[in-house]
Short mmCIF file of C-alpha atoms in Angstrom, two decimals:
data_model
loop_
_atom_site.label_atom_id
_atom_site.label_comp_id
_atom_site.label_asym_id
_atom_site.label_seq_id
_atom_site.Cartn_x
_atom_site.Cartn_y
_atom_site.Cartn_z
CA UNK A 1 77.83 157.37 125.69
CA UNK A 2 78.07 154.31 128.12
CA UNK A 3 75.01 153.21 126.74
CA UNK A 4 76.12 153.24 123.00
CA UNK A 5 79.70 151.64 124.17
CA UNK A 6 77.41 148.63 126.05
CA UNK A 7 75.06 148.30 123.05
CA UNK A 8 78.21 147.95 120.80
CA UNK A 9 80.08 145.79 122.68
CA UNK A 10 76.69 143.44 123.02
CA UNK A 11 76.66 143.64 119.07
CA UNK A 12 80.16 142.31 118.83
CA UNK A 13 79.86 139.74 121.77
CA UNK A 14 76.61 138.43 119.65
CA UNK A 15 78.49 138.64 116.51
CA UNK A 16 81.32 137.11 117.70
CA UNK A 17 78.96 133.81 119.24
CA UNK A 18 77.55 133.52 116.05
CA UNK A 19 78.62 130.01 114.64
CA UNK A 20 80.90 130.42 111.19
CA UNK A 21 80.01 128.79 108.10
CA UNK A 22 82.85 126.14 109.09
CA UNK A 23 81.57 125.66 112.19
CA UNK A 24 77.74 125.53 110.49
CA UNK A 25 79.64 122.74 108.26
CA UNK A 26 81.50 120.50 110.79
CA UNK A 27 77.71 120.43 112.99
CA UNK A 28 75.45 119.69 109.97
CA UNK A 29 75.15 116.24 109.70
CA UNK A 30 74.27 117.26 105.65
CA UNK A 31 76.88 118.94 105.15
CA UNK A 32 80.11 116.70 106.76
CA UNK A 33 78.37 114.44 103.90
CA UNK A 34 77.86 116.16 100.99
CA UNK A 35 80.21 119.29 101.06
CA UNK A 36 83.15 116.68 100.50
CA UNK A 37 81.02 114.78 97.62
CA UNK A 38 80.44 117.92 96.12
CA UNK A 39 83.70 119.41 95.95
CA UNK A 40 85.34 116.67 94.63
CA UNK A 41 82.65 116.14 91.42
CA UNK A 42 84.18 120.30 90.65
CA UNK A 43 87.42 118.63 90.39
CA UNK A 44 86.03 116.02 88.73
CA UNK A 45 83.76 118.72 85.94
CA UNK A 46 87.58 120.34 85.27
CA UNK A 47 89.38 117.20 84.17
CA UNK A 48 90.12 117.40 80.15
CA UNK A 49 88.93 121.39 80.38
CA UNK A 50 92.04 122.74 79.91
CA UNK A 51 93.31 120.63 77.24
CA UNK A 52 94.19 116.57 77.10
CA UNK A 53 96.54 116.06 80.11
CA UNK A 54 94.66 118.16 82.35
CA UNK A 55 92.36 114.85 82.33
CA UNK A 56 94.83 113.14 83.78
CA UNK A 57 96.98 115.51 86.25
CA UNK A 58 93.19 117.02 87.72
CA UNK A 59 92.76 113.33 88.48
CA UNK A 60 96.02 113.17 90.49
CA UNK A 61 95.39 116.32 91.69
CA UNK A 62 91.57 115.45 92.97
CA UNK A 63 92.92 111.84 94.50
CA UNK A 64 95.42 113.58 97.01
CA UNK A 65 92.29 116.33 97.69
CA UNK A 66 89.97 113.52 98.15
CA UNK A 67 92.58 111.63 100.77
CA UNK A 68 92.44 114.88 102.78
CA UNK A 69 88.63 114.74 102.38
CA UNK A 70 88.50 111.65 103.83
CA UNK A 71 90.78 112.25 106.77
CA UNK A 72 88.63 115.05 107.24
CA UNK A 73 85.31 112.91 107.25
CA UNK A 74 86.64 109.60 109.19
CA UNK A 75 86.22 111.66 112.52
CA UNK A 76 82.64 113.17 111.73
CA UNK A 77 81.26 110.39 109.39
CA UNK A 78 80.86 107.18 111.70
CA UNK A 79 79.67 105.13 109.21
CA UNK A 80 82.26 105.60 106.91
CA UNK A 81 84.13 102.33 108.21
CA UNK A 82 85.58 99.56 105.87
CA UNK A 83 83.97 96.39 106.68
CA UNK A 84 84.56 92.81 104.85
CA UNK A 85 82.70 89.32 104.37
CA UNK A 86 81.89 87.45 101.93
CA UNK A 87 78.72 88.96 100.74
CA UNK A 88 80.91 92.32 100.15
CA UNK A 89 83.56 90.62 98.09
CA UNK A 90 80.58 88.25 96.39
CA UNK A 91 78.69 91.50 95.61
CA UNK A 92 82.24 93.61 94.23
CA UNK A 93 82.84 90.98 91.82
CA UNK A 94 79.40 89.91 90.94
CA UNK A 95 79.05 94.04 89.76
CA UNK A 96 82.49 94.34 88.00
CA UNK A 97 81.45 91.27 85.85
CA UNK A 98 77.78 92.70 85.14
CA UNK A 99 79.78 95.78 84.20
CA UNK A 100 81.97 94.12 81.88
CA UNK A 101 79.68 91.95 80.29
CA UNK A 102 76.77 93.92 79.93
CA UNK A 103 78.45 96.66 78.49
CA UNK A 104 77.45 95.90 74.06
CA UNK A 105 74.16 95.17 74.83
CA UNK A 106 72.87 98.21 75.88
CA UNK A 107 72.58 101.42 74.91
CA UNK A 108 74.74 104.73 76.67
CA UNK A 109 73.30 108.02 77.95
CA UNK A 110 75.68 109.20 75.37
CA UNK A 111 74.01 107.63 72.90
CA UNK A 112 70.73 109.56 73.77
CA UNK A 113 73.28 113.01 73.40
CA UNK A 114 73.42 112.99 77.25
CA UNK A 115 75.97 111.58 79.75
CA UNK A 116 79.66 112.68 80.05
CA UNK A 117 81.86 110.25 77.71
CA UNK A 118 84.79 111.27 77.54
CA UNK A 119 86.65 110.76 74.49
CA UNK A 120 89.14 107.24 74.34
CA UNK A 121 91.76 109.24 73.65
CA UNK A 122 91.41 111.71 76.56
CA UNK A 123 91.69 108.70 78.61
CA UNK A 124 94.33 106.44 77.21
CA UNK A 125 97.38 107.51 78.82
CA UNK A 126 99.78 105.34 75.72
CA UNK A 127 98.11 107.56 73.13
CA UNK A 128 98.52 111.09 75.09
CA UNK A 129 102.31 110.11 76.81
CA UNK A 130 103.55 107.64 75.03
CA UNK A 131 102.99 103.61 75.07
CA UNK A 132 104.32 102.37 78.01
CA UNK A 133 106.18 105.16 79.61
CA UNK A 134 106.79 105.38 82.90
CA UNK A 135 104.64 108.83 83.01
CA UNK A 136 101.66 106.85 80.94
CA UNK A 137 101.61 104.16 84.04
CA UNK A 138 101.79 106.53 86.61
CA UNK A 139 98.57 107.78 85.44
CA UNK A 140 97.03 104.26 85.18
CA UNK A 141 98.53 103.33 88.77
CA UNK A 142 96.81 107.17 90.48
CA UNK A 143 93.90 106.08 88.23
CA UNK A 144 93.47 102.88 89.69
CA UNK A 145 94.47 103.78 93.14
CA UNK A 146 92.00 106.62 93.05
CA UNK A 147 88.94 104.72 92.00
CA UNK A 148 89.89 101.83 94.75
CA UNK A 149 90.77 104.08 97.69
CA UNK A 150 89.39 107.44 97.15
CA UNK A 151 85.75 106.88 95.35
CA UNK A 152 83.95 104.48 97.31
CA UNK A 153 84.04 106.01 100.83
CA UNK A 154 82.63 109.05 99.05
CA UNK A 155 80.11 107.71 96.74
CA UNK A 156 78.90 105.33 99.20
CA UNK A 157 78.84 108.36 101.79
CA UNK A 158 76.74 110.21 99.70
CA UNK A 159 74.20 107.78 97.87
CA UNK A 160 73.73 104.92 100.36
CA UNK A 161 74.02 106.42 103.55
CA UNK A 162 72.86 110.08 102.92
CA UNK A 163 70.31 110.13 99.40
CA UNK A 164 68.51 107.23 100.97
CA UNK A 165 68.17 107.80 104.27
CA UNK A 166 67.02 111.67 103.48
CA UNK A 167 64.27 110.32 101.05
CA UNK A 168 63.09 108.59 103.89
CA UNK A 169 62.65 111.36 106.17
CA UNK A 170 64.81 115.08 106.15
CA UNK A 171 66.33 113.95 110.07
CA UNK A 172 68.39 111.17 107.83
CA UNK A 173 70.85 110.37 110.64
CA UNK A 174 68.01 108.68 112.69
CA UNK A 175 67.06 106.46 110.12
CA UNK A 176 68.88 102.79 110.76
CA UNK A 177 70.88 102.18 107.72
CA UNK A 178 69.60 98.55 107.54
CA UNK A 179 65.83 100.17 107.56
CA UNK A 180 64.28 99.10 104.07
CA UNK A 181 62.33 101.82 102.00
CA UNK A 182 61.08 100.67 98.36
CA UNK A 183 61.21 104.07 97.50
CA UNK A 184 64.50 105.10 98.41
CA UNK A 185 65.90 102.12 97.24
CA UNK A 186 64.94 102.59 93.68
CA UNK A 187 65.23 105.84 93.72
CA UNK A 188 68.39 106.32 94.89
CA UNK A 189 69.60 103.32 93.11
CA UNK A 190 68.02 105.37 89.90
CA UNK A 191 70.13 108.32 90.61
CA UNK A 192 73.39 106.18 90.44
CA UNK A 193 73.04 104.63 87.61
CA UNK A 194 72.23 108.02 85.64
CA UNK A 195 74.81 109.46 87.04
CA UNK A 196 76.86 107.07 84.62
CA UNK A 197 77.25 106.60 80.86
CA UNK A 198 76.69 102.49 81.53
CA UNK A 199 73.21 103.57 82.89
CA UNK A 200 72.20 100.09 83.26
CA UNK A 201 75.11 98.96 84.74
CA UNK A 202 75.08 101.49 87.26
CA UNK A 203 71.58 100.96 88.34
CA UNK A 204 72.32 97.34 89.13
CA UNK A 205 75.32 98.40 90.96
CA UNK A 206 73.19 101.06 92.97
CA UNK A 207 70.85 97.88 93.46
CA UNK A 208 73.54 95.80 94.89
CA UNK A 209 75.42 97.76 97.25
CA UNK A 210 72.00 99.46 99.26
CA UNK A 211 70.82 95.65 99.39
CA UNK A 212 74.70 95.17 100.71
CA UNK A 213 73.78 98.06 103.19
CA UNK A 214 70.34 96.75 104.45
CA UNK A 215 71.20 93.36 105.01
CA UNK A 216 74.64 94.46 107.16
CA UNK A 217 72.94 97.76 108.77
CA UNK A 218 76.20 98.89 107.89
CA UNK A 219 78.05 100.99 105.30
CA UNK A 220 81.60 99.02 104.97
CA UNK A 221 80.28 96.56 103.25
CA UNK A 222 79.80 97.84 100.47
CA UNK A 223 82.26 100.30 100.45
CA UNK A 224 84.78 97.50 100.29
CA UNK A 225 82.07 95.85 97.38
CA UNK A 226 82.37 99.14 95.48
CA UNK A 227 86.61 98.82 95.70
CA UNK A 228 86.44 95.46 94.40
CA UNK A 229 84.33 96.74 91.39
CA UNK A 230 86.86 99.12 90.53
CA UNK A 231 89.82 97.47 91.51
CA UNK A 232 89.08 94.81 89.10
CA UNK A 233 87.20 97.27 86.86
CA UNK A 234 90.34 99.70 86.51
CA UNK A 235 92.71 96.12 86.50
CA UNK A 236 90.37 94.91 83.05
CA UNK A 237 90.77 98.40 81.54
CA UNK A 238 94.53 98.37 82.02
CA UNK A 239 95.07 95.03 80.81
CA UNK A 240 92.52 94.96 77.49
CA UNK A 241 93.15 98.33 76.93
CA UNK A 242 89.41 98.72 77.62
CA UNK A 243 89.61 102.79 77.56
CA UNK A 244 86.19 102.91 77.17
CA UNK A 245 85.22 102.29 80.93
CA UNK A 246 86.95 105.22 82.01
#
């Protein structure tokens, strides 16, 4: 009987060592990276799902989650540090015009039945609340906010610091970010830009901000360069009316 007790309490004191998933999470260099990312594109796949202004109040609702995210990550994720020069704000502004001006003469993913458009009306807020309400400008205001604040610490988390460095080698955290790979850098470049409708667009962009990464060894950079796209990006699209970009 003292045996069985001893063998069961040696069960539960192993058991009870055992790391939890959480803990698994907070000590994989992976995961602190992409478990954010991740969860916030599943808020992102749920906007417009559950009818027209769930596009818009999932948005609100996925920029406060992604804030926590962040507060979460700043800790764990060392190079997720704003950094500015010139070459970032050069770079942010350089991209936001090739995305502007590019933009007729080329053709979508959408156009190839692939990509996720949504519809102009989904994402004009006048249309859906009412032109120029004080609800329909909220919307453009989180929108903006959210896509200057929220989306470049994670994106560049996830494609510039993590994708590339893992295509290098699977132990990405000992890779210098400033190390240059041809590979990775087109590939991972490649990945952003299909992971937009303005495929071309985006691949340039995914271009810019890893050469913004190698030549700083550092993310901030271009994590400011990738607020200044959208800033002004989100700015042209309130202004012109531009619904199309979003």
């Amino acid at each position: 009987g003292v045996r069985l007790v001893g063998s069961e309490m040696c069960i539960r004191d192993r058991y009870m060592s055992q790391p939890s998933l959480y803990q698994k999470l907070v000590n994989s260099p992976m995961g602190v990276r992409m478990a954010p990312f991740i969860l916030f594109l599943i808020l992102t796949s749920g906007q417009g799902q559950f009818g027209d202004s769930s596009a818009f109040w999932l948005y609100l609702i996925k920029s406060v989650v992604g804030i926590g995210l962040l507060a979460w990550m700043w800790p764990r994720v060392k190079e997720m540090r704003w950094n500015f020069s010139w070459e970032a704000i050069a770079v942010g502004v350089l991209v936001y015009l090739l995305w502007v001006g590019l933009d007729p003469y080329f053709p979508h993913l959408s156009d190839f039945g692939g990509g996720d458009k949504e519809d102009a009306f989904v994402w004009n807020p006048h249309a859906l609340f009412g032109q120029g309400t004080a609800l329909a400008w909220l919307f453009i205001v989180v929108r903006i906010l959210g896509m200057t604040v929220v989306v470049p610490p994670l994106e560049e988390v996830f494609y510039r610091s993590t994708i590339y460095r893992y295509i290098v080698q699977p132990h990405f955290d000992k890779i210098p970010l400033g190390q240059m790979h041809w590979g990775a850098f087109l590939g991972t470049s490649a990945l952003f830009g299909l992971a937009h409708n303005e495929w071309l667009s985006g691949l340039l962009c995914g271009l810019l901000y890893q050469w913004l990464v190698i030549r700083k060894n550092r993310l901030g950079d271009a994590i400011t360069a990738h607020a200044i796209t959208n800033f002004l990006l989100g700015s042209h699209v309130a202004i012109r009316g531009a619904w199309q970009f979003w």
